[in-house]
Amino acid sequence: MSARTALATAGAVRSGEVSARDTVDQALASIDERNGDLNAFLSITAEQARAAADAVDAKVAAGEDPGPLAGVPVALKDNLVTRGVATSCASRILAGWVPPYDATVVQRLAAAGAISVGKTNLDEFAMGSSTENSAFGPTRNPHDTGRVPGGSSGGSAAAVAAGMVPLALGSDTGGSIRQPASLCGVVGVKSTYGTVSRLGLVAYGSSLDQIGPFAATVADAALLLEVIGGHDPGDSTSLDRPAPDVSAHLDDGVDGLRVGVVAELMGEGIAPEVVGRIRAAAEALEAAGATVEEVSIPAISACLSAYYMVATAEASSNLS
């Protein structure tokens, strides 16, 4: 499974080179092999996944369009509600709760031909940054099981990094996609506010929560964002515009772009290795035609305090 990108897998399924059932069986076998060590998945939906895969294969056989993610296995963070499948938010408070509907993003994945194979671990109610604070045990980093995968979407990041699935969804309030993507060495995107419907996401901080993709490649992440994005009348914060066509601009390059390096984020508390990587990235951008400038944002020192004030107040309201 890990040898194919999501784009390549979907293309192979649409062409009939492989079946959706085969891709799902491979993903389930990989999960069975790796999950005992990693604890990335809290639940596996093998029966439902195989039924969905058979439906995709039937469309291919009938000459119908099976969708842009035809037969691609995907993992869902367990704070996204799923009809008929338990959603726990990694808390025993919700253990055994089976939602009566699917989140909008889950519906859009199914419509695109993607196959959900299970729900992934997280810090309880998405409040954490290591995926150690789960009622069902910690998730471990696939690259070194003695280390954390980051959080709160650590299960989704670990599942992609371990090659169990090519795609996964997470949610990000204060870094919960971006940080585990970094620690696990995969691509993670916190979508622009309002781009992706949050209908069916168990809320943490409503001013900050967003759903986004994990993938092994930028192109896969772009496609997944396009599939789940777009207006949803069921979410009052949803932007009234189509999903962004990110894939069309992946090869545009950076010539003429202005990129700021924030001086206050390059000093105290930042590991020298991280600073070095940022400087190297800035040099690469300059070599590719971008203009890189150091900028100062003094108020950034107050951002973490502001985040904790907003997030905790809204979490108190949302979970009450």
PDB file of C-alpha atoms in Angstrom:
ATOM      1  CA  MET A   1       0.000   0.000   0.000  1.00  0.00           C
ATOM      2  CA  SER A   2       2.733   2.469   0.927  1.00  0.00           C
ATOM      3  CA  ALA A   3       4.344   2.024  -2.511  1.00  0.00           C
ATOM      4  CA  ARG A   4       1.422   3.774  -4.230  1.00  0.00           C
ATOM      5  CA  THR A   5       0.326   7.352  -3.776  1.00  0.00           C
ATOM      6  CA  ALA A   6      -3.384   8.063  -3.421  1.00  0.00           C
ATOM      7  CA  LEU A   7      -3.394   9.512  -6.928  1.00  0.00           C
ATOM      8  CA  ALA A   8      -1.735   6.390  -8.355  1.00  0.00           C
ATOM      9  CA  THR A   9      -4.051   4.086  -6.403  1.00  0.00           C
ATOM     10  CA  ALA A  10      -7.178   5.863  -7.618  1.00  0.00           C
ATOM     11  CA  GLY A  11      -5.893   5.805 -11.192  1.00  0.00           C
ATOM     12  CA  ALA A  12      -5.161   2.088 -10.995  1.00  0.00           C
ATOM     13  CA  VAL A  13      -8.625   1.352  -9.611  1.00  0.00           C
ATOM     14  CA  ARG A  14     -10.364   3.483 -12.251  1.00  0.00           C
ATOM     15  CA  SER A  15      -8.436   1.768 -15.042  1.00  0.00           C
ATOM     16  CA  GLY A  16      -9.171  -1.697 -13.693  1.00  0.00           C
ATOM     17  CA  GLU A  17      -5.496  -2.442 -13.080  1.00  0.00           C
ATOM     18  CA  VAL A  18      -6.332  -3.243  -9.450  1.00  0.00           C
ATOM     19  CA  SER A  19      -9.600  -3.573  -7.600  1.00  0.00           C
ATOM     20  CA  ALA A  20     -10.789  -1.410  -4.748  1.00  0.00           C
ATOM     21  CA  ARG A  21     -11.258  -4.604  -2.746  1.00  0.00           C
ATOM     22  CA  ASP A  22      -7.543  -5.363  -3.197  1.00  0.00           C
ATOM     23  CA  THR A  23      -6.469  -1.925  -2.016  1.00  0.00           C
ATOM     24  CA  VAL A  24      -8.685  -2.185   1.044  1.00  0.00           C
ATOM     25  CA  ASP A  25      -7.494  -5.696   1.881  1.00  0.00           C
ATOM     26  CA  GLN A  26      -3.880  -4.506   1.627  1.00  0.00           C
ATOM     27  CA  ALA A  27      -4.588  -1.588   3.948  1.00  0.00           C
ATOM     28  CA  LEU A  28      -6.353  -3.824   6.466  1.00  0.00           C
ATOM     29  CA  ALA A  29      -3.441  -6.274   6.393  1.00  0.00           C
ATOM     30  CA  SER A  30      -1.000  -3.430   7.014  1.00  0.00           C
ATOM     31  CA  ILE A  31      -3.097  -2.155   9.914  1.00  0.00           C
ATOM     32  CA  ASP A  32      -3.238  -5.652  11.384  1.00  0.00           C
ATOM     33  CA  GLU A  33       0.552  -5.894  11.144  1.00  0.00           C
ATOM     34  CA  ARG A  34       1.504  -2.439  12.484  1.00  0.00           C
ATOM     35  CA  ASN A  35      -1.257  -1.202  14.743  1.00  0.00           C
ATOM     36  CA  GLY A  36      -0.382  -3.398  17.698  1.00  0.00           C
ATOM     37  CA  ASP A  37       2.934  -1.561  18.042  1.00  0.00           C
ATOM     38  CA  LEU A  38       1.668   1.919  17.179  1.00  0.00           C
ATOM     39  CA  ASN A  39      -1.922   2.127  18.485  1.00  0.00           C
ATOM     40  CA  ALA A  40      -2.771   4.538  15.676  1.00  0.00           C
ATOM     41  CA  PHE A  41      -6.276   3.126  15.178  1.00  0.00           C
ATOM     42  CA  LEU A  42      -8.944   2.925  17.860  1.00  0.00           C
ATOM     43  CA  SER A  43     -11.379   1.006  15.658  1.00  0.00           C
ATOM     44  CA  ILE A  44     -11.217  -0.852  12.344  1.00  0.00           C
ATOM     45  CA  THR A  45     -14.259  -0.897  10.050  1.00  0.00           C
ATOM     46  CA  ALA A  46     -13.275  -3.850   7.892  1.00  0.00           C
ATOM     47  CA  GLU A  47     -16.771  -5.065   7.011  1.00  0.00           C
ATOM     48  CA  GLN A  48     -18.012  -1.626   5.991  1.00  0.00           C
ATOM     49  CA  ALA A  49     -14.785  -0.933   4.084  1.00  0.00           C
ATOM     50  CA  ARG A  50     -15.029  -4.106   2.024  1.00  0.00           C
ATOM     51  CA  ALA A  51     -18.675  -3.403   1.207  1.00  0.00           C
ATOM     52  CA  ALA A  52     -17.782   0.130   0.081  1.00  0.00           C
ATOM     53  CA  ALA A  53     -14.890  -1.225  -1.990  1.00  0.00           C
ATOM     54  CA  ASP A  54     -17.199  -3.707  -3.729  1.00  0.00           C
ATOM     55  CA  ALA A  55     -19.531  -0.805  -4.585  1.00  0.00           C
ATOM     56  CA  VAL A  56     -16.620   1.088  -6.161  1.00  0.00           C
ATOM     57  CA  ASP A  57     -15.615  -1.998  -8.161  1.00  0.00           C
ATOM     58  CA  ALA A  58     -19.194  -2.382  -9.359  1.00  0.00           C
ATOM     59  CA  LYS A  59     -19.135   1.189 -10.674  1.00  0.00           C
ATOM     60  CA  VAL A  60     -15.887   0.542 -12.524  1.00  0.00           C
ATOM     61  CA  ALA A  61     -17.303  -2.648 -14.039  1.00  0.00           C
ATOM     62  CA  ALA A  62     -20.420  -0.772 -15.164  1.00  0.00           C
ATOM     63  CA  GLY A  63     -18.391   1.975 -16.816  1.00  0.00           C
ATOM     64  CA  GLU A  64     -19.487   4.588 -14.281  1.00  0.00           C
ATOM     65  CA  ASP A  65     -17.218   7.232 -12.780  1.00  0.00           C
ATOM     66  CA  PRO A  66     -16.143   5.894  -9.352  1.00  0.00           C
ATOM     67  CA  GLY A  67     -14.777   9.252  -8.219  1.00  0.00           C
ATOM     68  CA  PRO A  68     -11.378  10.957  -7.932  1.00  0.00           C
ATOM     69  CA  LEU A  69     -10.385   8.895  -4.878  1.00  0.00           C
ATOM     70  CA  ALA A  70     -11.727   5.589  -6.175  1.00  0.00           C
ATOM     71  CA  GLY A  71     -10.704   2.758  -3.888  1.00  0.00           C
ATOM     72  CA  VAL A  72      -8.277   4.829  -1.807  1.00  0.00           C
ATOM     73  CA  PRO A  73      -8.211   3.754   1.866  1.00  0.00           C
ATOM     74  CA  VAL A  74      -8.520   6.653   4.300  1.00  0.00           C
ATOM     75  CA  ALA A  75      -8.402   6.950   8.094  1.00  0.00           C
ATOM     76  CA  LEU A  76     -10.612   9.301  10.110  1.00  0.00           C
ATOM     77  CA  LYS A  77      -9.679  11.022  13.343  1.00  0.00           C
ATOM     78  CA  ASP A  78     -12.095   9.790  15.985  1.00  0.00           C
ATOM     79  CA  ASN A  79     -13.639  13.193  16.621  1.00  0.00           C
ATOM     80  CA  LEU A  80     -15.403  13.066  13.240  1.00  0.00           C
ATOM     81  CA  VAL A  81     -18.842  11.546  13.581  1.00  0.00           C
ATOM     82  CA  THR A  82     -19.612   8.453  11.532  1.00  0.00           C
ATOM     83  CA  ARG A  83     -23.060   6.967  11.028  1.00  0.00           C
ATOM     84  CA  GLY A  84     -23.282   3.537  12.624  1.00  0.00           C
ATOM     85  CA  VAL A  85     -19.639   3.595  13.773  1.00  0.00           C
ATOM     86  CA  ALA A  86     -18.689   4.518  17.337  1.00  0.00           C
ATOM     87  CA  THR A  87     -17.085   7.939  17.856  1.00  0.00           C
ATOM     88  CA  SER A  88     -15.217   8.295  21.154  1.00  0.00           C
ATOM     89  CA  CYS A  89     -12.940  11.351  20.880  1.00  0.00           C
ATOM     90  CA  ALA A  90     -10.523   9.046  22.771  1.00  0.00           C
ATOM     91  CA  SER A  91     -12.619   9.519  25.906  1.00  0.00           C
ATOM     92  CA  ARG A  92     -14.447   6.960  28.008  1.00  0.00           C
ATOM     93  CA  ILE A  93     -17.136   9.598  28.470  1.00  0.00           C
ATOM     94  CA  LEU A  94     -18.279   8.870  24.886  1.00  0.00           C
ATOM     95  CA  ALA A  95     -17.373   5.168  24.821  1.00  0.00           C
ATOM     96  CA  GLY A  96     -20.084   3.281  22.956  1.00  0.00           C
ATOM     97  CA  TRP A  97     -21.677   6.384  21.411  1.00  0.00           C
ATOM     98  CA  VAL A  98     -22.772   5.623  17.857  1.00  0.00           C
ATOM     99  CA  PRO A  99     -23.725   8.768  15.887  1.00  0.00           C
ATOM    100  CA  PRO A 100     -26.827   8.728  13.651  1.00  0.00           C
ATOM    101  CA  TYR A 101     -25.185  10.681  10.798  1.00  0.00           C
ATOM    102  CA  ASP A 102     -21.914  11.197   8.940  1.00  0.00           C
ATOM    103  CA  ALA A 103     -19.852  14.371   9.109  1.00  0.00           C
ATOM    104  CA  THR A 104     -19.944  16.336   5.863  1.00  0.00           C
ATOM    105  CA  VAL A 105     -16.309  15.475   5.153  1.00  0.00           C
ATOM    106  CA  VAL A 106     -17.094  11.772   5.600  1.00  0.00           C
ATOM    107  CA  GLN A 107     -19.970  12.056   3.135  1.00  0.00           C
ATOM    108  CA  ARG A 108     -17.725  13.818   0.615  1.00  0.00           C
ATOM    109  CA  LEU A 109     -15.029  11.180   0.926  1.00  0.00           C
ATOM    110  CA  ALA A 110     -17.555   8.440   0.216  1.00  0.00           C
ATOM    111  CA  ALA A 111     -18.953  10.349  -2.760  1.00  0.00           C
ATOM    112  CA  ALA A 112     -15.410  10.626  -4.149  1.00  0.00           C
ATOM    113  CA  GLY A 113     -14.912   6.865  -3.917  1.00  0.00           C
ATOM    114  CA  ALA A 114     -12.590   6.872  -0.905  1.00  0.00           C
ATOM    115  CA  ILE A 115     -12.907   3.968   1.531  1.00  0.00           C
ATOM    116  CA  SER A 116     -12.836   4.621   5.288  1.00  0.00           C
ATOM    117  CA  VAL A 117     -11.032   1.781   7.048  1.00  0.00           C
ATOM    118  CA  GLY A 118     -11.170   3.002  10.642  1.00  0.00           C
ATOM    119  CA  LYS A 119     -11.012   5.719  13.288  1.00  0.00           C
ATOM    120  CA  THR A 120      -7.695   7.000  14.636  1.00  0.00           C
ATOM    121  CA  ASN A 121      -6.390   7.830  18.081  1.00  0.00           C
ATOM    122  CA  LEU A 122      -6.061  11.350  19.470  1.00  0.00           C
ATOM    123  CA  ASP A 123      -5.548  13.240  22.672  1.00  0.00           C
ATOM    124  CA  GLU A 124      -8.842  13.129  24.582  1.00  0.00           C
ATOM    125  CA  PHE A 125     -11.296  15.566  22.961  1.00  0.00           C
ATOM    126  CA  ALA A 126      -8.336  16.771  20.814  1.00  0.00           C
ATOM    127  CA  MET A 127      -6.813  18.563  23.821  1.00  0.00           C
ATOM    128  CA  GLY A 128      -3.123  17.776  23.658  1.00  0.00           C
ATOM    129  CA  SER A 129      -0.036  17.704  21.506  1.00  0.00           C
ATOM    130  CA  SER A 130       1.437  14.218  21.886  1.00  0.00           C
ATOM    131  CA  THR A 131      -1.441  11.675  21.595  1.00  0.00           C
ATOM    132  CA  GLU A 132      -0.437  10.378  25.001  1.00  0.00           C
ATOM    133  CA  ASN A 133      -3.560  11.790  26.631  1.00  0.00           C
ATOM    134  CA  SER A 134      -5.960   9.189  25.215  1.00  0.00           C
ATOM    135  CA  ALA A 135      -8.185   7.021  27.363  1.00  0.00           C
ATOM    136  CA  PHE A 136      -7.233   4.113  25.102  1.00  0.00           C
ATOM    137  CA  GLY A 137      -3.453   4.389  25.362  1.00  0.00           C
ATOM    138  CA  PRO A 138      -0.816   6.453  23.569  1.00  0.00           C
ATOM    139  CA  THR A 139       0.057   6.368  19.896  1.00  0.00           C
ATOM    140  CA  ARG A 140       3.726   5.813  19.059  1.00  0.00           C
ATOM    141  CA  ASN A 141       5.815   7.343  16.316  1.00  0.00           C
ATOM    142  CA  PRO A 142       6.376   4.868  13.449  1.00  0.00           C
ATOM    143  CA  HIS A 143       9.952   6.104  12.978  1.00  0.00           C
ATOM    144  CA  ASP A 144      10.862   5.454  16.624  1.00  0.00           C
ATOM    145  CA  THR A 145       8.297   3.841  18.916  1.00  0.00           C
ATOM    146  CA  GLY A 146      10.052   5.364  21.909  1.00  0.00           C
ATOM    147  CA  ARG A 147       8.947   8.796  20.730  1.00  0.00           C
ATOM    148  CA  VAL A 148       5.578  10.513  20.406  1.00  0.00           C
ATOM    149  CA  PRO A 149       3.924  11.195  17.033  1.00  0.00           C
ATOM    150  CA  GLY A 150       2.704  14.621  18.085  1.00  0.00           C
ATOM    151  CA  GLY A 151      -0.920  15.510  18.553  1.00  0.00           C
ATOM    152  CA  SER A 152      -3.677  15.815  18.893  1.00  0.00           C
ATOM    153  CA  SER A 153      -4.107  14.064  15.506  1.00  0.00           C
ATOM    154  CA  GLY A 154      -1.209  11.696  16.177  1.00  0.00           C
ATOM    155  CA  GLY A 155      -3.111   8.569  15.168  1.00  0.00           C
ATOM    156  CA  SER A 156      -3.853   9.913  11.695  1.00  0.00           C
ATOM    157  CA  ALA A 157      -0.285  11.117  11.173  1.00  0.00           C
ATOM    158  CA  ALA A 158       1.172   7.810  12.380  1.00  0.00           C
ATOM    159  CA  ALA A 159      -1.199   5.795  10.165  1.00  0.00           C
ATOM    160  CA  VAL A 160       0.026   7.626   7.054  1.00  0.00           C
ATOM    161  CA  ALA A 161       3.679   7.624   8.107  1.00  0.00           C
ATOM    162  CA  ALA A 162       3.566   3.861   8.732  1.00  0.00           C
ATOM    163  CA  GLY A 163       2.063   3.222   5.292  1.00  0.00           C
ATOM    164  CA  MET A 164      -1.123   1.761   6.724  1.00  0.00           C
ATOM    165  CA  VAL A 165      -3.194   4.193   4.649  1.00  0.00           C
ATOM    166  CA  PRO A 166      -2.197   6.775   2.033  1.00  0.00           C
ATOM    167  CA  LEU A 167      -4.620   9.408   3.357  1.00  0.00           C
ATOM    168  CA  ALA A 168      -6.125  10.475   6.674  1.00  0.00           C
ATOM    169  CA  LEU A 169      -8.145  13.327   8.121  1.00  0.00           C
ATOM    170  CA  GLY A 170      -7.344  15.282  11.249  1.00  0.00           C
ATOM    171  CA  SER A 171      -8.456  18.445  12.959  1.00  0.00           C
ATOM    172  CA  ASP A 172      -6.312  21.414  13.938  1.00  0.00           C
ATOM    173  CA  THR A 173      -7.075  23.965  16.642  1.00  0.00           C
ATOM    174  CA  GLY A 174      -3.598  25.054  17.718  1.00  0.00           C
ATOM    175  CA  GLY A 175      -1.309  22.838  15.646  1.00  0.00           C
ATOM    176  CA  SER A 176      -2.991  19.439  15.840  1.00  0.00           C
ATOM    177  CA  ILE A 177      -2.431  18.631  12.141  1.00  0.00           C
ATOM    178  CA  ARG A 178       0.740  20.592  11.465  1.00  0.00           C
ATOM    179  CA  GLN A 179       2.747  19.430  14.470  1.00  0.00           C
ATOM    180  CA  PRO A 180       2.168  15.656  14.140  1.00  0.00           C
ATOM    181  CA  ALA A 181       2.754  15.930  10.392  1.00  0.00           C
ATOM    182  CA  SER A 182       6.138  17.428  11.206  1.00  0.00           C
ATOM    183  CA  LEU A 183       7.014  14.836  13.848  1.00  0.00           C
ATOM    184  CA  CYS A 184       5.941  11.934  11.619  1.00  0.00           C
ATOM    185  CA  GLY A 185       7.433  13.273   8.388  1.00  0.00           C
ATOM    186  CA  VAL A 186       4.226  13.509   6.360  1.00  0.00           C
ATOM    187  CA  VAL A 187       2.268  16.324   4.712  1.00  0.00           C
ATOM    188  CA  GLY A 188      -0.399  17.997   6.842  1.00  0.00           C
ATOM    189  CA  VAL A 189      -2.558  21.025   6.036  1.00  0.00           C
ATOM    190  CA  LYS A 190      -4.638  23.189   8.338  1.00  0.00           C
ATOM    191  CA  SER A 191      -7.180  24.508   5.869  1.00  0.00           C
ATOM    192  CA  THR A 192      -8.158  28.177   5.694  1.00  0.00           C
ATOM    193  CA  TYR A 193     -11.025  28.943   8.067  1.00  0.00           C
ATOM    194  CA  GLY A 194     -14.339  28.138   6.391  1.00  0.00           C
ATOM    195  CA  THR A 195     -12.847  26.158   3.498  1.00  0.00           C
ATOM    196  CA  VAL A 196     -13.861  22.757   4.914  1.00  0.00           C
ATOM    197  CA  SER A 197     -17.201  22.106   6.589  1.00  0.00           C
ATOM    198  CA  ARG A 198     -17.029  21.331  10.304  1.00  0.00           C
ATOM    199  CA  LEU A 199     -20.496  19.809  10.434  1.00  0.00           C
ATOM    200  CA  GLY A 200     -19.935  16.568  12.326  1.00  0.00           C
ATOM    201  CA  LEU A 201     -16.651  17.571  13.968  1.00  0.00           C
ATOM    202  CA  VAL A 202     -16.862  17.321  17.764  1.00  0.00           C
ATOM    203  CA  ALA A 203     -15.920  20.896  18.623  1.00  0.00           C
ATOM    204  CA  TYR A 204     -13.014  22.040  20.766  1.00  0.00           C
ATOM    205  CA  GLY A 205     -12.416  25.750  20.063  1.00  0.00           C
ATOM    206  CA  SER A 206     -14.894  26.925  17.436  1.00  0.00           C
ATOM    207  CA  SER A 207     -12.950  30.068  16.524  1.00  0.00           C
ATOM    208  CA  LEU A 208      -9.940  27.912  15.690  1.00  0.00           C
ATOM    209  CA  ASP A 209     -10.988  24.341  14.753  1.00  0.00           C
ATOM    210  CA  GLN A 210     -10.444  23.254  11.154  1.00  0.00           C
ATOM    211  CA  ILE A 211     -10.405  19.860   9.414  1.00  0.00           C
ATOM    212  CA  GLY A 212      -7.561  19.021   7.069  1.00  0.00           C
ATOM    213  CA  PRO A 213      -5.642  16.272   5.270  1.00  0.00           C
ATOM    214  CA  PHE A 214      -2.663  14.084   6.022  1.00  0.00           C
ATOM    215  CA  ALA A 215      -0.854  12.487   3.080  1.00  0.00           C
ATOM    216  CA  ALA A 216       2.536  11.184   2.027  1.00  0.00           C
ATOM    217  CA  THR A 217       2.823  13.711  -0.828  1.00  0.00           C
ATOM    218  CA  VAL A 218       1.786  17.302  -1.476  1.00  0.00           C
ATOM    219  CA  ALA A 219      -0.221  16.262  -4.554  1.00  0.00           C
ATOM    220  CA  ASP A 220      -2.219  13.735  -2.514  1.00  0.00           C
ATOM    221  CA  ALA A 221      -2.891  16.294   0.216  1.00  0.00           C
ATOM    222  CA  ALA A 222      -4.058  18.806  -2.400  1.00  0.00           C
ATOM    223  CA  LEU A 223      -6.499  16.322  -3.919  1.00  0.00           C
ATOM    224  CA  LEU A 224      -7.900  15.364  -0.529  1.00  0.00           C
ATOM    225  CA  LEU A 225      -8.384  19.037   0.379  1.00  0.00           C
ATOM    226  CA  GLU A 226     -10.263  19.592  -2.880  1.00  0.00           C
ATOM    227  CA  VAL A 227     -12.543  16.623  -2.173  1.00  0.00           C
ATOM    228  CA  ILE A 228     -13.510  17.680   1.348  1.00  0.00           C
ATOM    229  CA  GLY A 229     -13.606  21.440   0.701  1.00  0.00           C
ATOM    230  CA  GLY A 230     -16.391  23.662  -0.570  1.00  0.00           C
ATOM    231  CA  HIS A 231     -19.519  25.308   0.768  1.00  0.00           C
ATOM    232  CA  ASP A 232     -21.814  23.458   3.149  1.00  0.00           C
ATOM    233  CA  PRO A 233     -25.128  25.133   4.074  1.00  0.00           C
ATOM    234  CA  GLY A 234     -25.158  23.045   7.253  1.00  0.00           C
ATOM    235  CA  ASP A 235     -22.135  24.924   8.631  1.00  0.00           C
ATOM    236  CA  SER A 236     -22.728  28.624   9.273  1.00  0.00           C
ATOM    237  CA  THR A 237     -18.966  29.312   9.134  1.00  0.00           C
ATOM    238  CA  SER A 238     -18.562  27.665   5.720  1.00  0.00           C
ATOM    239  CA  LEU A 239     -17.368  30.020   2.990  1.00  0.00           C
ATOM    240  CA  ASP A 240     -19.844  30.419   0.135  1.00  0.00           C
ATOM    241  CA  ARG A 241     -17.459  29.398  -2.623  1.00  0.00           C
ATOM    242  CA  PRO A 242     -16.321  26.201  -4.339  1.00  0.00           C
ATOM    243  CA  ALA A 243     -13.499  24.041  -3.092  1.00  0.00           C
ATOM    244  CA  PRO A 244     -10.091  25.481  -3.995  1.00  0.00           C
ATOM    245  CA  ASP A 245      -8.404  24.010  -7.058  1.00  0.00           C
ATOM    246  CA  VAL A 246      -5.090  23.556  -5.301  1.00  0.00           C
ATOM    247  CA  SER A 247      -3.756  20.888  -7.643  1.00  0.00           C
ATOM    248  CA  ALA A 248      -3.849  23.227 -10.635  1.00  0.00           C
ATOM    249  CA  HIS A 249      -1.262  25.492  -8.996  1.00  0.00           C
ATOM    250  CA  LEU A 250       1.215  22.983  -7.580  1.00  0.00           C
ATOM    251  CA  ASP A 251       3.668  23.567 -10.424  1.00  0.00           C
ATOM    252  CA  ASP A 252       3.311  27.356 -10.560  1.00  0.00           C
ATOM    253  CA  GLY A 253       6.577  27.917  -8.726  1.00  0.00           C
ATOM    254  CA  VAL A 254       7.421  30.731  -6.313  1.00  0.00           C
ATOM    255  CA  ASP A 255       8.879  33.297  -8.701  1.00  0.00           C
ATOM    256  CA  GLY A 256       7.791  36.759  -7.568  1.00  0.00           C
ATOM    257  CA  LEU A 257       6.396  35.680  -4.196  1.00  0.00           C
ATOM    258  CA  ARG A 258       7.369  37.554  -1.014  1.00  0.00           C
ATOM    259  CA  VAL A 259       8.048  35.309   1.955  1.00  0.00           C
ATOM    260  CA  GLY A 260       8.464  36.635   5.476  1.00  0.00           C
ATOM    261  CA  VAL A 261      10.664  35.053   8.139  1.00  0.00           C
ATOM    262  CA  VAL A 262       9.379  36.200  11.529  1.00  0.00           C
ATOM    263  CA  ALA A 263      12.319  37.334  13.635  1.00  0.00           C
ATOM    264  CA  GLU A 264      10.561  36.698  16.960  1.00  0.00           C
ATOM    265  CA  LEU A 265      10.078  33.019  16.043  1.00  0.00           C
ATOM    266  CA  MET A 266      13.764  32.394  15.379  1.00  0.00           C
ATOM    267  CA  GLY A 267      15.188  33.094  18.818  1.00  0.00           C
ATOM    268  CA  GLU A 268      14.753  31.860  22.360  1.00  0.00           C
ATOM    269  CA  GLY A 269      13.217  28.415  22.751  1.00  0.00           C
ATOM    270  CA  ILE A 270      13.824  27.317  19.158  1.00  0.00           C
ATOM    271  CA  ALA A 271      16.209  24.406  18.638  1.00  0.00           C
ATOM    272  CA  PRO A 272      19.241  25.328  16.526  1.00  0.00           C
ATOM    273  CA  GLU A 273      18.439  22.435  14.185  1.00  0.00           C
ATOM    274  CA  VAL A 274      15.000  23.892  13.521  1.00  0.00           C
ATOM    275  CA  VAL A 275      16.428  27.349  12.857  1.00  0.00           C
ATOM    276  CA  GLY A 276      18.905  25.787  10.456  1.00  0.00           C
ATOM    277  CA  ARG A 277      16.157  24.002   8.534  1.00  0.00           C
ATOM    278  CA  ILE A 278      14.126  27.212   8.286  1.00  0.00           C
ATOM    279  CA  ARG A 279      17.143  29.134   7.007  1.00  0.00           C
ATOM    280  CA  ALA A 280      17.837  26.395   4.457  1.00  0.00           C
ATOM    281  CA  ALA A 281      14.223  26.490   3.280  1.00  0.00           C
ATOM    282  CA  ALA A 282      14.410  30.262   2.932  1.00  0.00           C
ATOM    283  CA  GLU A 283      17.557  29.945   0.827  1.00  0.00           C
ATOM    284  CA  ALA A 284      15.889  27.334  -1.380  1.00  0.00           C
ATOM    285  CA  LEU A 285      12.910  29.637  -1.900  1.00  0.00           C
ATOM    286  CA  GLU A 286      15.223  32.508  -2.842  1.00  0.00           C
ATOM    287  CA  ALA A 287      17.065  30.287  -5.300  1.00  0.00           C
ATOM    288  CA  ALA A 288      13.715  29.405  -6.873  1.00  0.00           C
ATOM    289  CA  GLY A 289      12.837  33.069  -7.423  1.00  0.00           C
ATOM    290  CA  ALA A 290      11.038  34.168  -4.254  1.00  0.00           C
ATOM    291  CA  THR A 291      11.932  37.259  -2.261  1.00  0.00           C
ATOM    292  CA  VAL A 292      12.607  36.382   1.378  1.00  0.00           C
ATOM    293  CA  GLU A 293      12.480  39.165   3.973  1.00  0.00           C
ATOM    294  CA  GLU A 294      12.883  39.167   7.737  1.00  0.00           C
ATOM    295  CA  VAL A 295       9.863  40.736   9.396  1.00  0.00           C
ATOM    296  CA  SER A 296       9.093  41.705  12.967  1.00  0.00           C
ATOM    297  CA  ILE A 297       5.756  40.981  14.640  1.00  0.00           C
ATOM    298  CA  PRO A 298       6.269  42.007  18.301  1.00  0.00           C
ATOM    299  CA  ALA A 299       2.722  41.046  19.301  1.00  0.00           C
ATOM    300  CA  ILE A 300       3.427  37.433  18.444  1.00  0.00           C
ATOM    301  CA  SER A 301       4.744  36.950  21.974  1.00  0.00           C
ATOM    302  CA  ALA A 302       1.146  37.246  23.195  1.00  0.00           C
ATOM    303  CA  CYS A 303      -0.277  34.701  20.746  1.00  0.00           C
ATOM    304  CA  LEU A 304       0.068  31.633  22.947  1.00  0.00           C
ATOM    305  CA  SER A 305      -1.637  33.347  25.872  1.00  0.00           C
ATOM    306  CA  ALA A 306      -4.416  34.544  23.580  1.00  0.00           C
ATOM    307  CA  TYR A 307      -4.797  31.030  22.168  1.00  0.00           C
ATOM    308  CA  TYR A 308      -5.186  29.471  25.605  1.00  0.00           C
ATOM    309  CA  MET A 309      -7.752  32.086  26.625  1.00  0.00           C
ATOM    310  CA  VAL A 310      -9.881  31.555  23.513  1.00  0.00           C
ATOM    311  CA  ALA A 311      -9.503  27.786  23.197  1.00  0.00           C
ATOM    312  CA  THR A 312     -10.176  26.930  26.822  1.00  0.00           C
ATOM    313  CA  ALA A 313     -13.166  29.265  27.084  1.00  0.00           C
ATOM    314  CA  GLU A 314     -14.717  27.830  23.947  1.00  0.00           C
ATOM    315  CA  ALA A 315     -13.913  24.254  24.970  1.00  0.00           C
ATOM    316  CA  SER A 316     -15.691  24.842  28.261  1.00  0.00           C
ATOM    317  CA  SER A 317     -18.772  25.981  26.363  1.00  0.00           C
ATOM    318  CA  ASN A 318     -18.630  23.295  23.670  1.00  0.00           C
ATOM    319  CA  LEU A 319     -18.211  20.398  26.079  1.00  0.00           C
ATOM    320  CA  SER A 320     -20.716  21.552  28.661  1.00  0.00           C
TER     321      SER A 320
END
